[in-house]
Amino acid sequence: MLKECIEALEIDPEGTYVDVTFGGGGHSRKILENLKGGRLVAFDQDEDARMEAEKIKDRSFTFCQANFMYMKRYLKLNGVTTVNGILADLGISSHQIDSPERGFSTRFDGPLDMRMDKTISLTAAEILNEYSEEQLHKIFGMYGELKNAKTASRLIAQRRVTMPLQRTEDLKATLRPIASRGKENKYFAQVFQALRIEVNEEMKALEDFLHQCGEVIVSGGRLVVMSYHSLEDRMVKNYINKGKVFGEVEKDFFGNEIKPFEAVNRKPIEASEEEIEENSRARSAKLRVAKKV
Ligand SMILES: C[S@@+](CC[C@H](N)C(=O)[O-])C[C@H]1O[C@@H](n2cnc3c(N)ncnc32)[C@H](O)[C@@H]1O
């Protein structure tokens, strides 16, 4: 939904924009094409994304290899205190998922790594081999929405007694007996998603980031967020509609809602059938757009 994201930003050619998920740079390059005198600051915590960003030789472009949970701090370091729009295309990039050695994909065998930022120490293998059975149960239930999270965590705890899990194939072989026949890939995708969210602290990063958006976007500026699973989408939706990711909207003395944004579309924008045919990942994409009040 590249076109939809760019339109949603309503780019002012002289404005300052942030793309917090540079990835392969598709969205950033499009934003840059629309700038004339403006500025783009992009973030990604992945070293491979930084190498891709280095190919962009444009004076209006700045790249920060950092977690977007520190967005405000890095913007300040680069002399930026307010921006006209922020784009987030959450999750992992096609480059990350297509690299077997990163361990993100259910399609290839690879190490149980799943770190977007290779400098952090926690890996999926460490979670599977060190976390308690109860912790695994919670992660699989909450982040993977597995119906049999308890059984899955028990099987992993039993397996690691004799042999630690090191490869994605070890994990799949351990859980294959409890995956529905014919739907194994969907099941593994949920398991991998849960581990990836825990490794990269994705929920905390998203919550911290959203709150900073309210602080740096100027009045009338846009927040554009594309998410790929219901947990993320729920947090984005709550933040836009209630000013917080959990809980109810607060009101001032006069009963006015205290929230920095208003939704531009009541329902999220979804990909067309045509785009889904070209890119199956687009099937689960939900685009939410908000305007700073
Ligand atoms: C779906 S891809 C973005 C693709 C990009 N829009 C493009 O056009 O190529 C998501 C990217 O965001 C990065 N990412 C995810 N969470 C992040 C975080 N908390 N901080 C910084 N980068 C993050 C990932 O490393 C990945 O490269």
PDB file of C-alpha atoms and ligand atoms in Angstrom:
ATOM      1  CA  MET A   1       0.000   0.000   0.000  1.00  0.00           C
ATOM      2  CA  LEU A   2       2.811   2.331  -0.943  1.00  0.00           C
ATOM      3  CA  LYS A   3       0.541   4.713  -2.832  1.00  0.00           C
ATOM      4  CA  GLU A   4      -2.024   4.834  -0.018  1.00  0.00           C
ATOM      5  CA  CYS A   5       0.679   5.549   2.591  1.00  0.00           C
ATOM      6  CA  ILE A   6       2.192   8.394   0.580  1.00  0.00           C
ATOM      7  CA  GLU A   7      -1.221   9.944  -0.114  1.00  0.00           C
ATOM      8  CA  ALA A   8      -2.149   9.637   3.544  1.00  0.00           C
ATOM      9  CA  LEU A   9       0.917  11.641   4.575  1.00  0.00           C
ATOM     10  CA  GLU A  10      -0.343  14.643   2.525  1.00  0.00           C
ATOM     11  CA  ILE A  11       3.256  15.658   1.955  1.00  0.00           C
ATOM     12  CA  ASP A  12       4.160  19.338   2.086  1.00  0.00           C
ATOM     13  CA  PRO A  13       7.290  19.529  -0.146  1.00  0.00           C
ATOM     14  CA  GLU A  14       8.957  21.819   2.388  1.00  0.00           C
ATOM     15  CA  GLY A  15       7.939  19.805   5.428  1.00  0.00           C
ATOM     16  CA  THR A  16       9.856  17.446   7.726  1.00  0.00           C
ATOM     17  CA  TYR A  17       8.877  13.771   7.662  1.00  0.00           C
ATOM     18  CA  VAL A  18       9.899  10.618   9.500  1.00  0.00           C
ATOM     19  CA  ASP A  19       9.867   7.040   8.225  1.00  0.00           C
ATOM     20  CA  VAL A  20      10.531   4.935  11.325  1.00  0.00           C
ATOM     21  CA  THR A  21      10.744   1.632   9.409  1.00  0.00           C
ATOM     22  CA  PHE A  22      13.159   2.182   6.520  1.00  0.00           C
ATOM     23  CA  GLY A  23      13.569  -1.538   5.618  1.00  0.00           C
ATOM     24  CA  GLY A  24      14.455  -1.653   1.917  1.00  0.00           C
ATOM     25  CA  GLY A  25      13.704   2.042   1.584  1.00  0.00           C
ATOM     26  CA  GLY A  26      10.695   1.822  -0.766  1.00  0.00           C
ATOM     27  CA  HIS A  27       8.568   4.264   1.244  1.00  0.00           C
ATOM     28  CA  SER A  28      11.475   6.576   2.082  1.00  0.00           C
ATOM     29  CA  ARG A  29      12.459   6.913  -1.577  1.00  0.00           C
ATOM     30  CA  LYS A  30       8.879   7.832  -2.499  1.00  0.00           C
ATOM     31  CA  ILE A  31       8.700  10.433   0.273  1.00  0.00           C
ATOM     32  CA  LEU A  32      11.988  11.950  -0.922  1.00  0.00           C
ATOM     33  CA  GLU A  33      10.597  12.232  -4.461  1.00  0.00           C
ATOM     34  CA  ASN A  34       7.818  14.394  -3.050  1.00  0.00           C
ATOM     35  CA  LEU A  35      10.084  16.764  -1.121  1.00  0.00           C
ATOM     36  CA  LYS A  36      11.465  20.061  -2.345  1.00  0.00           C
ATOM     37  CA  GLY A  37      13.280  21.896   0.390  1.00  0.00           C
ATOM     38  CA  GLY A  38      11.875  19.523   3.016  1.00  0.00           C
ATOM     39  CA  ARG A  39      13.602  16.832   5.043  1.00  0.00           C
ATOM     40  CA  LEU A  40      13.248  13.121   5.751  1.00  0.00           C
ATOM     41  CA  VAL A  41      14.650  11.355   8.798  1.00  0.00           C
ATOM     42  CA  ALA A  42      14.467   7.553   8.606  1.00  0.00           C
ATOM     43  CA  PHE A  43      14.986   4.917  11.280  1.00  0.00           C
ATOM     44  CA  ASP A  44      15.662   1.202  11.297  1.00  0.00           C
ATOM     45  CA  GLN A  45      17.366  -0.892  13.942  1.00  0.00           C
ATOM     46  CA  ASP A  46      18.662  -3.387  11.378  1.00  0.00           C
ATOM     47  CA  GLU A  47      22.227  -3.103  10.134  1.00  0.00           C
ATOM     48  CA  ASP A  48      21.232  -4.350   6.652  1.00  0.00           C
ATOM     49  CA  ALA A  49      18.715  -1.486   6.403  1.00  0.00           C
ATOM     50  CA  ARG A  50      21.499   0.968   7.290  1.00  0.00           C
ATOM     51  CA  MET A  51      23.618  -0.387   4.430  1.00  0.00           C
ATOM     52  CA  GLU A  52      20.677   0.087   2.068  1.00  0.00           C
ATOM     53  CA  ALA A  53      20.128   3.619   3.390  1.00  0.00           C
ATOM     54  CA  GLU A  54      23.751   4.510   2.711  1.00  0.00           C
ATOM     55  CA  LYS A  55      22.985   4.195  -0.994  1.00  0.00           C
ATOM     56  CA  ILE A  56      20.728   7.245  -0.809  1.00  0.00           C
ATOM     57  CA  LYS A  57      22.817  10.300  -1.566  1.00  0.00           C
ATOM     58  CA  ASP A  58      20.401  13.103  -0.880  1.00  0.00           C
ATOM     59  CA  ARG A  59      21.090  16.050   1.389  1.00  0.00           C
ATOM     60  CA  SER A  60      17.516  16.100   2.623  1.00  0.00           C
ATOM     61  CA  PHE A  61      17.876  12.536   3.964  1.00  0.00           C
ATOM     62  CA  THR A  62      19.182  11.443   7.383  1.00  0.00           C
ATOM     63  CA  PHE A  63      19.287   7.836   8.586  1.00  0.00           C
ATOM     64  CA  CYS A  64      19.400   6.727  12.228  1.00  0.00           C
ATOM     65  CA  GLN A  65      20.211   3.104  12.992  1.00  0.00           C
ATOM     66  CA  ALA A  66      18.112   2.958  16.125  1.00  0.00           C
ATOM     67  CA  ASN A  67      14.985   1.503  17.640  1.00  0.00           C
ATOM     68  CA  PHE A  68      12.015   3.781  16.995  1.00  0.00           C
ATOM     69  CA  MET A  69      11.184   3.648  20.685  1.00  0.00           C
ATOM     70  CA  TYR A  70      13.921   6.324  20.946  1.00  0.00           C
ATOM     71  CA  MET A  71      12.574   8.392  18.020  1.00  0.00           C
ATOM     72  CA  LYS A  72      12.182  11.681  19.872  1.00  0.00           C
ATOM     73  CA  ARG A  73      15.684  11.531  21.313  1.00  0.00           C
ATOM     74  CA  TYR A  74      17.296  10.848  17.911  1.00  0.00           C
ATOM     75  CA  LEU A  75      15.247  13.537  16.215  1.00  0.00           C
ATOM     76  CA  LYS A  76      16.470  16.030  18.791  1.00  0.00           C
ATOM     77  CA  LEU A  77      20.074  14.929  18.233  1.00  0.00           C
ATOM     78  CA  ASN A  78      19.516  15.767  14.565  1.00  0.00           C
ATOM     79  CA  GLY A  79      18.066  19.184  15.346  1.00  0.00           C
ATOM     80  CA  VAL A  80      14.426  18.187  14.781  1.00  0.00           C
ATOM     81  CA  THR A  81      11.807  18.965  17.443  1.00  0.00           C
ATOM     82  CA  THR A  82       8.601  18.971  15.372  1.00  0.00           C
ATOM     83  CA  VAL A  83       7.604  17.107  12.221  1.00  0.00           C
ATOM     84  CA  ASN A  84       4.765  17.241   9.675  1.00  0.00           C
ATOM     85  CA  GLY A  85       4.193  13.524   9.376  1.00  0.00           C
ATOM     86  CA  ILE A  86       5.342  10.111  10.540  1.00  0.00           C
ATOM     87  CA  LEU A  87       5.100   6.801   8.720  1.00  0.00           C
ATOM     88  CA  ALA A  88       5.463   3.364  10.325  1.00  0.00           C
ATOM     89  CA  ASP A  89       5.271   0.149   8.277  1.00  0.00           C
ATOM     90  CA  LEU A  90       5.565  -2.295  11.155  1.00  0.00           C
ATOM     91  CA  GLY A  91       7.005  -5.795  11.400  1.00  0.00           C
ATOM     92  CA  ILE A  92       9.760  -7.385   9.385  1.00  0.00           C
ATOM     93  CA  SER A  93      10.936  -6.607   5.870  1.00  0.00           C
ATOM     94  CA  SER A  94      10.945  -8.994   2.929  1.00  0.00           C
ATOM     95  CA  HIS A  95      14.739  -8.865   3.081  1.00  0.00           C
ATOM     96  CA  GLN A  96      14.697 -10.094   6.698  1.00  0.00           C
ATOM     97  CA  ILE A  97      12.170 -12.855   6.065  1.00  0.00           C
ATOM     98  CA  ASP A  98      13.960 -14.006   2.908  1.00  0.00           C
ATOM     99  CA  SER A  99      17.311 -14.378   4.727  1.00  0.00           C
ATOM    100  CA  PRO A 100      17.413 -17.923   6.203  1.00  0.00           C
ATOM    101  CA  GLU A 101      20.276 -17.044   8.572  1.00  0.00           C
ATOM    102  CA  ARG A 102      18.052 -14.524  10.402  1.00  0.00           C
ATOM    103  CA  GLY A 103      15.643 -17.265  11.501  1.00  0.00           C
ATOM    104  CA  PHE A 104      12.446 -15.267  10.809  1.00  0.00           C
ATOM    105  CA  SER A 105      11.037 -17.554   8.151  1.00  0.00           C
ATOM    106  CA  THR A 106       9.016 -20.725   8.610  1.00  0.00           C
ATOM    107  CA  ARG A 107      10.015 -21.672   5.046  1.00  0.00           C
ATOM    108  CA  PHE A 108      13.750 -22.258   5.523  1.00  0.00           C
ATOM    109  CA  ASP A 109      15.879 -23.913   8.144  1.00  0.00           C
ATOM    110  CA  GLY A 110      17.984 -21.400  10.059  1.00  0.00           C
ATOM    111  CA  PRO A 111      19.255 -20.535  13.529  1.00  0.00           C
ATOM    112  CA  LEU A 112      16.594 -19.556  16.071  1.00  0.00           C
ATOM    113  CA  ASP A 113      17.730 -15.936  16.062  1.00  0.00           C
ATOM    114  CA  MET A 114      14.932 -13.482  15.046  1.00  0.00           C
ATOM    115  CA  ARG A 115      16.724 -10.332  16.206  1.00  0.00           C
ATOM    116  CA  MET A 116      16.108  -7.238  14.077  1.00  0.00           C
ATOM    117  CA  ASP A 117      18.935  -5.507  15.908  1.00  0.00           C
ATOM    118  CA  LYS A 118      21.847  -7.939  15.902  1.00  0.00           C
ATOM    119  CA  THR A 119      23.520  -6.173  18.827  1.00  0.00           C
ATOM    120  CA  ILE A 120      20.904  -7.204  21.393  1.00  0.00           C
ATOM    121  CA  SER A 121      21.679 -10.455  23.193  1.00  0.00           C
ATOM    122  CA  LEU A 122      18.237 -12.105  23.504  1.00  0.00           C
ATOM    123  CA  THR A 123      17.493 -14.591  20.714  1.00  0.00           C
ATOM    124  CA  ALA A 124      14.552 -16.915  20.025  1.00  0.00           C
ATOM    125  CA  ALA A 125      16.757 -19.879  21.029  1.00  0.00           C
ATOM    126  CA  GLU A 126      17.400 -18.348  24.437  1.00  0.00           C
ATOM    127  CA  ILE A 127      13.679 -17.797  24.986  1.00  0.00           C
ATOM    128  CA  LEU A 128      12.835 -21.375  23.996  1.00  0.00           C
ATOM    129  CA  ASN A 129      15.612 -22.935  26.069  1.00  0.00           C
ATOM    130  CA  GLU A 130      15.656 -20.652  29.130  1.00  0.00           C
ATOM    131  CA  TYR A 131      12.174 -19.210  29.727  1.00  0.00           C
ATOM    132  CA  SER A 132       9.932 -21.112  32.130  1.00  0.00           C
ATOM    133  CA  GLU A 133       7.072 -23.175  30.742  1.00  0.00           C
ATOM    134  CA  GLU A 134       4.627 -20.599  32.183  1.00  0.00           C
ATOM    135  CA  GLN A 135       6.414 -17.720  30.443  1.00  0.00           C
ATOM    136  CA  LEU A 136       6.345 -19.588  27.120  1.00  0.00           C
ATOM    137  CA  HIS A 137       2.650 -20.323  27.607  1.00  0.00           C
ATOM    138  CA  LYS A 138       1.969 -16.617  28.138  1.00  0.00           C
ATOM    139  CA  ILE A 139       3.984 -15.507  25.085  1.00  0.00           C
ATOM    140  CA  PHE A 140       2.383 -18.066  22.748  1.00  0.00           C
ATOM    141  CA  GLY A 141      -1.092 -17.184  24.007  1.00  0.00           C
ATOM    142  CA  MET A 142      -0.687 -13.416  24.013  1.00  0.00           C
ATOM    143  CA  TYR A 143       1.528 -12.745  21.015  1.00  0.00           C
ATOM    144  CA  GLY A 144       0.765 -15.760  18.820  1.00  0.00           C
ATOM    145  CA  GLU A 145      -2.895 -16.179  19.862  1.00  0.00           C
ATOM    146  CA  LEU A 146      -2.318 -19.965  19.837  1.00  0.00           C
ATOM    147  CA  LYS A 147      -5.304 -21.957  21.037  1.00  0.00           C
ATOM    148  CA  ASN A 148      -3.047 -24.706  22.390  1.00  0.00           C
ATOM    149  CA  ALA A 149      -0.362 -22.447  23.900  1.00  0.00           C
ATOM    150  CA  LYS A 150      -0.140 -24.557  27.066  1.00  0.00           C
ATOM    151  CA  THR A 151       0.465 -27.797  25.164  1.00  0.00           C
ATOM    152  CA  ALA A 152       3.011 -26.090  22.915  1.00  0.00           C
ATOM    153  CA  SER A 153       4.996 -24.776  25.876  1.00  0.00           C
ATOM    154  CA  ARG A 154       4.894 -28.198  27.566  1.00  0.00           C
ATOM    155  CA  LEU A 155       6.234 -29.935  24.438  1.00  0.00           C
ATOM    156  CA  ILE A 156       9.080 -27.422  24.208  1.00  0.00           C
ATOM    157  CA  ALA A 157       9.941 -27.832  27.895  1.00  0.00           C
ATOM    158  CA  GLN A 158      10.018 -31.635  27.469  1.00  0.00           C
ATOM    159  CA  ARG A 159      12.117 -31.524  24.316  1.00  0.00           C
ATOM    160  CA  ARG A 160      14.802 -29.197  25.700  1.00  0.00           C
ATOM    161  CA  VAL A 161      15.567 -31.567  28.594  1.00  0.00           C
ATOM    162  CA  THR A 162      17.221 -33.960  26.158  1.00  0.00           C
ATOM    163  CA  MET A 163      18.324 -31.523  23.459  1.00  0.00           C
ATOM    164  CA  PRO A 164      18.235 -27.700  23.321  1.00  0.00           C
ATOM    165  CA  LEU A 165      16.378 -26.145  20.396  1.00  0.00           C
ATOM    166  CA  GLN A 166      18.831 -24.457  18.054  1.00  0.00           C
ATOM    167  CA  ARG A 167      17.313 -24.396  14.574  1.00  0.00           C
ATOM    168  CA  THR A 168      13.927 -23.374  13.226  1.00  0.00           C
ATOM    169  CA  GLU A 169      13.501 -26.978  12.050  1.00  0.00           C
ATOM    170  CA  ASP A 170      13.940 -28.192  15.691  1.00  0.00           C
ATOM    171  CA  LEU A 171      11.061 -25.961  16.718  1.00  0.00           C
ATOM    172  CA  LYS A 172       8.837 -27.041  13.843  1.00  0.00           C
ATOM    173  CA  ALA A 173       9.565 -30.736  14.464  1.00  0.00           C
ATOM    174  CA  THR A 174       8.690 -30.309  18.166  1.00  0.00           C
ATOM    175  CA  LEU A 175       5.341 -28.639  17.450  1.00  0.00           C
ATOM    176  CA  ARG A 176       4.313 -30.442  14.258  1.00  0.00           C
ATOM    177  CA  PRO A 177       2.343 -33.119  16.178  1.00  0.00           C
ATOM    178  CA  ILE A 178      -0.001 -30.475  17.642  1.00  0.00           C
ATOM    179  CA  ALA A 179      -0.463 -28.343  14.504  1.00  0.00           C
ATOM    180  CA  SER A 180      -3.731 -28.885  12.620  1.00  0.00           C
ATOM    181  CA  ARG A 181      -3.227 -31.119   9.578  1.00  0.00           C
ATOM    182  CA  GLY A 182      -2.925 -29.086   6.426  1.00  0.00           C
ATOM    183  CA  LYS A 183      -2.638 -25.843   8.430  1.00  0.00           C
ATOM    184  CA  GLU A 184       0.882 -26.365   9.775  1.00  0.00           C
ATOM    185  CA  ASN A 185       2.291 -23.289   8.058  1.00  0.00           C
ATOM    186  CA  LYS A 186      -0.317 -20.995   9.555  1.00  0.00           C
ATOM    187  CA  TYR A 187       0.353 -22.487  12.983  1.00  0.00           C
ATOM    188  CA  PHE A 188       4.138 -22.100  12.668  1.00  0.00           C
ATOM    189  CA  ALA A 189       3.654 -18.520  11.468  1.00  0.00           C
ATOM    190  CA  GLN A 190       1.780 -17.748  14.711  1.00  0.00           C
ATOM    191  CA  VAL A 191       4.498 -19.421  16.819  1.00  0.00           C
ATOM    192  CA  PHE A 192       7.260 -17.522  14.993  1.00  0.00           C
ATOM    193  CA  GLN A 193       5.329 -14.267  15.331  1.00  0.00           C
ATOM    194  CA  ALA A 194       5.061 -14.731  19.091  1.00  0.00           C
ATOM    195  CA  LEU A 195       8.792 -15.353  19.451  1.00  0.00           C
ATOM    196  CA  ARG A 196       9.711 -12.453  17.181  1.00  0.00           C
ATOM    197  CA  ILE A 197       7.546 -10.045  19.192  1.00  0.00           C
ATOM    198  CA  GLU A 198       9.193 -11.157  22.438  1.00  0.00           C
ATOM    199  CA  VAL A 199      12.769 -11.065  21.061  1.00  0.00           C
ATOM    200  CA  ASN A 200      12.343  -7.545  19.691  1.00  0.00           C
ATOM    201  CA  GLU A 201      10.095  -6.177  22.471  1.00  0.00           C
ATOM    202  CA  GLU A 202       7.759  -5.085  19.704  1.00  0.00           C
ATOM    203  CA  MET A 203       4.780  -4.190  21.878  1.00  0.00           C
ATOM    204  CA  LYS A 204       6.784  -1.948  24.188  1.00  0.00           C
ATOM    205  CA  ALA A 205       8.541  -0.286  21.233  1.00  0.00           C
ATOM    206  CA  LEU A 206       5.191   0.434  19.564  1.00  0.00           C
ATOM    207  CA  GLU A 207       3.622   1.867  22.728  1.00  0.00           C
ATOM    208  CA  ASP A 208       6.581   4.174  23.448  1.00  0.00           C
ATOM    209  CA  PHE A 209       6.738   5.249  19.817  1.00  0.00           C
ATOM    210  CA  LEU A 210       3.022   6.083  19.556  1.00  0.00           C
ATOM    211  CA  HIS A 211       3.178   8.346  22.600  1.00  0.00           C
ATOM    212  CA  GLN A 212       6.119  10.239  21.105  1.00  0.00           C
ATOM    213  CA  CYS A 213       4.156  10.805  17.885  1.00  0.00           C
ATOM    214  CA  GLY A 214       1.648  12.876  19.841  1.00  0.00           C
ATOM    215  CA  GLU A 215       4.515  15.012  21.143  1.00  0.00           C
ATOM    216  CA  VAL A 216       6.390  15.752  17.904  1.00  0.00           C
ATOM    217  CA  ILE A 217       3.770  16.006  15.134  1.00  0.00           C
ATOM    218  CA  VAL A 218       2.552  19.554  14.468  1.00  0.00           C
ATOM    219  CA  SER A 219      -1.134  20.427  14.508  1.00  0.00           C
ATOM    220  CA  GLY A 220      -2.733  19.173  11.270  1.00  0.00           C
ATOM    221  CA  GLY A 221       0.190  16.759  10.705  1.00  0.00           C
ATOM    222  CA  ARG A 222      -0.324  13.102   9.873  1.00  0.00           C
ATOM    223  CA  LEU A 223       0.394   9.798  11.570  1.00  0.00           C
ATOM    224  CA  VAL A 224       0.291   6.846   9.152  1.00  0.00           C
ATOM    225  CA  VAL A 225       0.721   3.338  10.547  1.00  0.00           C
ATOM    226  CA  MET A 226       0.552   0.034   8.727  1.00  0.00           C
ATOM    227  CA  SER A 227       0.288  -3.063  10.918  1.00  0.00           C
ATOM    228  CA  TYR A 228       0.128  -6.761  10.154  1.00  0.00           C
ATOM    229  CA  HIS A 229      -1.450  -8.399  13.178  1.00  0.00           C
ATOM    230  CA  SER A 230      -4.403  -7.700  15.413  1.00  0.00           C
ATOM    231  CA  LEU A 231      -2.387  -6.862  18.539  1.00  0.00           C
ATOM    232  CA  GLU A 232      -0.504  -4.070  16.789  1.00  0.00           C
ATOM    233  CA  ASP A 233      -3.608  -2.801  15.044  1.00  0.00           C
ATOM    234  CA  ARG A 234      -5.530  -2.719  18.337  1.00  0.00           C
ATOM    235  CA  MET A 235      -2.788  -0.632  19.973  1.00  0.00           C
ATOM    236  CA  VAL A 236      -2.683   1.819  17.066  1.00  0.00           C
ATOM    237  CA  LYS A 237      -6.476   2.085  16.956  1.00  0.00           C
ATOM    238  CA  ASN A 238      -6.711   2.666  20.717  1.00  0.00           C
ATOM    239  CA  TYR A 239      -3.984   5.273  20.649  1.00  0.00           C
ATOM    240  CA  ILE A 240      -5.684   7.191  17.846  1.00  0.00           C
ATOM    241  CA  ASN A 241      -9.180   6.976  19.326  1.00  0.00           C
ATOM    242  CA  LYS A 242      -8.393   7.202  23.039  1.00  0.00           C
ATOM    243  CA  GLY A 243      -4.970   8.794  23.332  1.00  0.00           C
ATOM    244  CA  LYS A 244      -3.594   5.649  24.996  1.00  0.00           C
ATOM    245  CA  VAL A 245      -2.939   2.092  23.960  1.00  0.00           C
ATOM    246  CA  PHE A 246      -4.763   0.635  26.969  1.00  0.00           C
ATOM    247  CA  GLY A 247      -7.689   2.049  28.939  1.00  0.00           C
ATOM    248  CA  GLU A 248     -10.311   4.685  28.332  1.00  0.00           C
ATOM    249  CA  VAL A 249      -9.971   8.203  26.993  1.00  0.00           C
ATOM    250  CA  GLU A 250      -9.478  10.891  29.648  1.00  0.00           C
ATOM    251  CA  LYS A 251     -11.628  14.017  29.714  1.00  0.00           C
ATOM    252  CA  ASP A 252     -10.885  17.527  30.912  1.00  0.00           C
ATOM    253  CA  PHE A 253     -12.998  19.583  33.315  1.00  0.00           C
ATOM    254  CA  PHE A 254     -15.403  20.516  30.501  1.00  0.00           C
ATOM    255  CA  GLY A 255     -15.817  16.944  29.292  1.00  0.00           C
ATOM    256  CA  ASN A 256     -13.573  17.347  26.228  1.00  0.00           C
ATOM    257  CA  GLU A 257     -11.600  14.255  25.310  1.00  0.00           C
ATOM    258  CA  ILE A 258      -7.857  14.567  25.905  1.00  0.00           C
ATOM    259  CA  LYS A 259      -6.230  12.904  22.910  1.00  0.00           C
ATOM    260  CA  PRO A 260      -3.691  14.192  20.416  1.00  0.00           C
ATOM    261  CA  PHE A 261      -5.153  12.686  17.212  1.00  0.00           C
ATOM    262  CA  GLU A 262      -8.400  12.159  15.392  1.00  0.00           C
ATOM    263  CA  ALA A 263      -8.882   9.295  12.949  1.00  0.00           C
ATOM    264  CA  VAL A 264      -9.012  10.257   9.268  1.00  0.00           C
ATOM    265  CA  ASN A 265     -10.757   6.984   8.336  1.00  0.00           C
ATOM    266  CA  ARG A 266     -13.054   5.247  10.779  1.00  0.00           C
ATOM    267  CA  LYS A 267     -12.069   1.841   9.412  1.00  0.00           C
ATOM    268  CA  PRO A 268      -8.526   0.829   8.482  1.00  0.00           C
ATOM    269  CA  ILE A 269      -7.574   0.835   4.800  1.00  0.00           C
ATOM    270  CA  GLU A 270      -6.880  -2.649   3.428  1.00  0.00           C
ATOM    271  CA  ALA A 271      -5.007  -3.842   0.339  1.00  0.00           C
ATOM    272  CA  SER A 272      -6.822  -4.433  -2.944  1.00  0.00           C
ATOM    273  CA  GLU A 273      -7.285  -7.992  -4.278  1.00  0.00           C
ATOM    274  CA  GLU A 274      -4.794  -7.092  -6.988  1.00  0.00           C
ATOM    275  CA  GLU A 275      -2.097  -6.149  -4.463  1.00  0.00           C
ATOM    276  CA  ILE A 276      -2.800  -9.274  -2.370  1.00  0.00           C
ATOM    277  CA  GLU A 277      -2.275 -11.396  -5.475  1.00  0.00           C
ATOM    278  CA  GLU A 278       1.119  -9.781  -6.024  1.00  0.00           C
ATOM    279  CA  ASN A 279       2.143  -9.846  -2.373  1.00  0.00           C
ATOM    280  CA  SER A 280       0.381 -12.276  -0.034  1.00  0.00           C
ATOM    281  CA  ARG A 281       1.679 -10.432   3.051  1.00  0.00           C
ATOM    282  CA  ALA A 282      -0.593  -7.508   2.111  1.00  0.00           C
ATOM    283  CA  ARG A 283      -3.597  -9.681   3.033  1.00  0.00           C
ATOM    284  CA  SER A 284      -3.186  -8.923   6.725  1.00  0.00           C
ATOM    285  CA  ALA A 285      -2.100  -5.274   6.318  1.00  0.00           C
ATOM    286  CA  LYS A 286      -4.202  -2.599   8.024  1.00  0.00           C
ATOM    287  CA  LEU A 287      -3.451   1.036   7.394  1.00  0.00           C
ATOM    288  CA  ARG A 288      -4.589   3.624   9.928  1.00  0.00           C
ATOM    289  CA  VAL A 289      -4.295   7.336   9.339  1.00  0.00           C
ATOM    290  CA  ALA A 290      -4.707  10.061  11.942  1.00  0.00           C
ATOM    291  CA  LYS A 291      -4.505  13.828  11.995  1.00  0.00           C
ATOM    292  CA  LYS A 292      -3.036  15.795  14.892  1.00  0.00           C
ATOM    293  CA  VAL A 293      -5.657  18.021  16.473  1.00  0.00           C
TER     294      VAL A 293
HETATM  295  C1  LIG B   1       7.893  -3.931   6.944  1.00  0.00           C
HETATM  296  S1  LIG B   1       9.550  -3.414   6.993  1.00  0.00           S
HETATM  297  C2  LIG B   1       9.530  -1.829   6.274  1.00  0.00           C
HETATM  298  C3  LIG B   1       9.621  -1.839   4.783  1.00  0.00           C
HETATM  299  C4  LIG B   1       9.772  -0.445   4.207  1.00  0.00           C
HETATM  300  N1  LIG B   1       8.601   0.357   4.396  1.00  0.00           N
HETATM  301  C5  LIG B   1      10.143  -0.487   2.733  1.00  0.00           C
HETATM  302  O1  LIG B   1       9.560   0.289   1.963  1.00  0.00           O
HETATM  303  O2  LIG B   1      11.024  -1.247   2.362  1.00  0.00           O
HETATM  304  C6  LIG B   1       9.812  -3.038   8.680  1.00  0.00           C
HETATM  305  C7  LIG B   1      11.212  -2.565   9.032  1.00  0.00           C
HETATM  306  O3  LIG B   1      11.116  -1.919  10.296  1.00  0.00           O
HETATM  307  C8  LIG B   1      12.196  -2.269  11.100  1.00  0.00           C
HETATM  308  N2  LIG B   1      11.732  -2.194  12.490  1.00  0.00           N
HETATM  309  C9  LIG B   1      10.745  -2.904  13.068  1.00  0.00           C
HETATM  310  N3  LIG B   1      10.603  -2.541  14.346  1.00  0.00           N
HETATM  311  C10 LIG B   1      11.511  -1.553  14.579  1.00  0.00           C
HETATM  312  C11 LIG B   1      11.840  -0.761  15.719  1.00  0.00           C
HETATM  313  N4  LIG B   1      11.216  -0.923  16.891  1.00  0.00           N
HETATM  314  N5  LIG B   1      12.798   0.174  15.580  1.00  0.00           N
HETATM  315  C12 LIG B   1      13.441   0.341  14.395  1.00  0.00           C
HETATM  316  N6  LIG B   1      13.198  -0.392  13.296  1.00  0.00           N
HETATM  317  C13 LIG B   1      12.236  -1.313  13.386  1.00  0.00           C
HETATM  318  C14 LIG B   1      12.586  -3.663  10.671  1.00  0.00           C
HETATM  319  O4  LIG B   1      13.944  -3.900  10.940  1.00  0.00           O
HETATM  320  C15 LIG B   1      12.249  -3.658   9.181  1.00  0.00           C
HETATM  321  O5  LIG B   1      13.382  -3.359   8.416  1.00  0.00           O
END
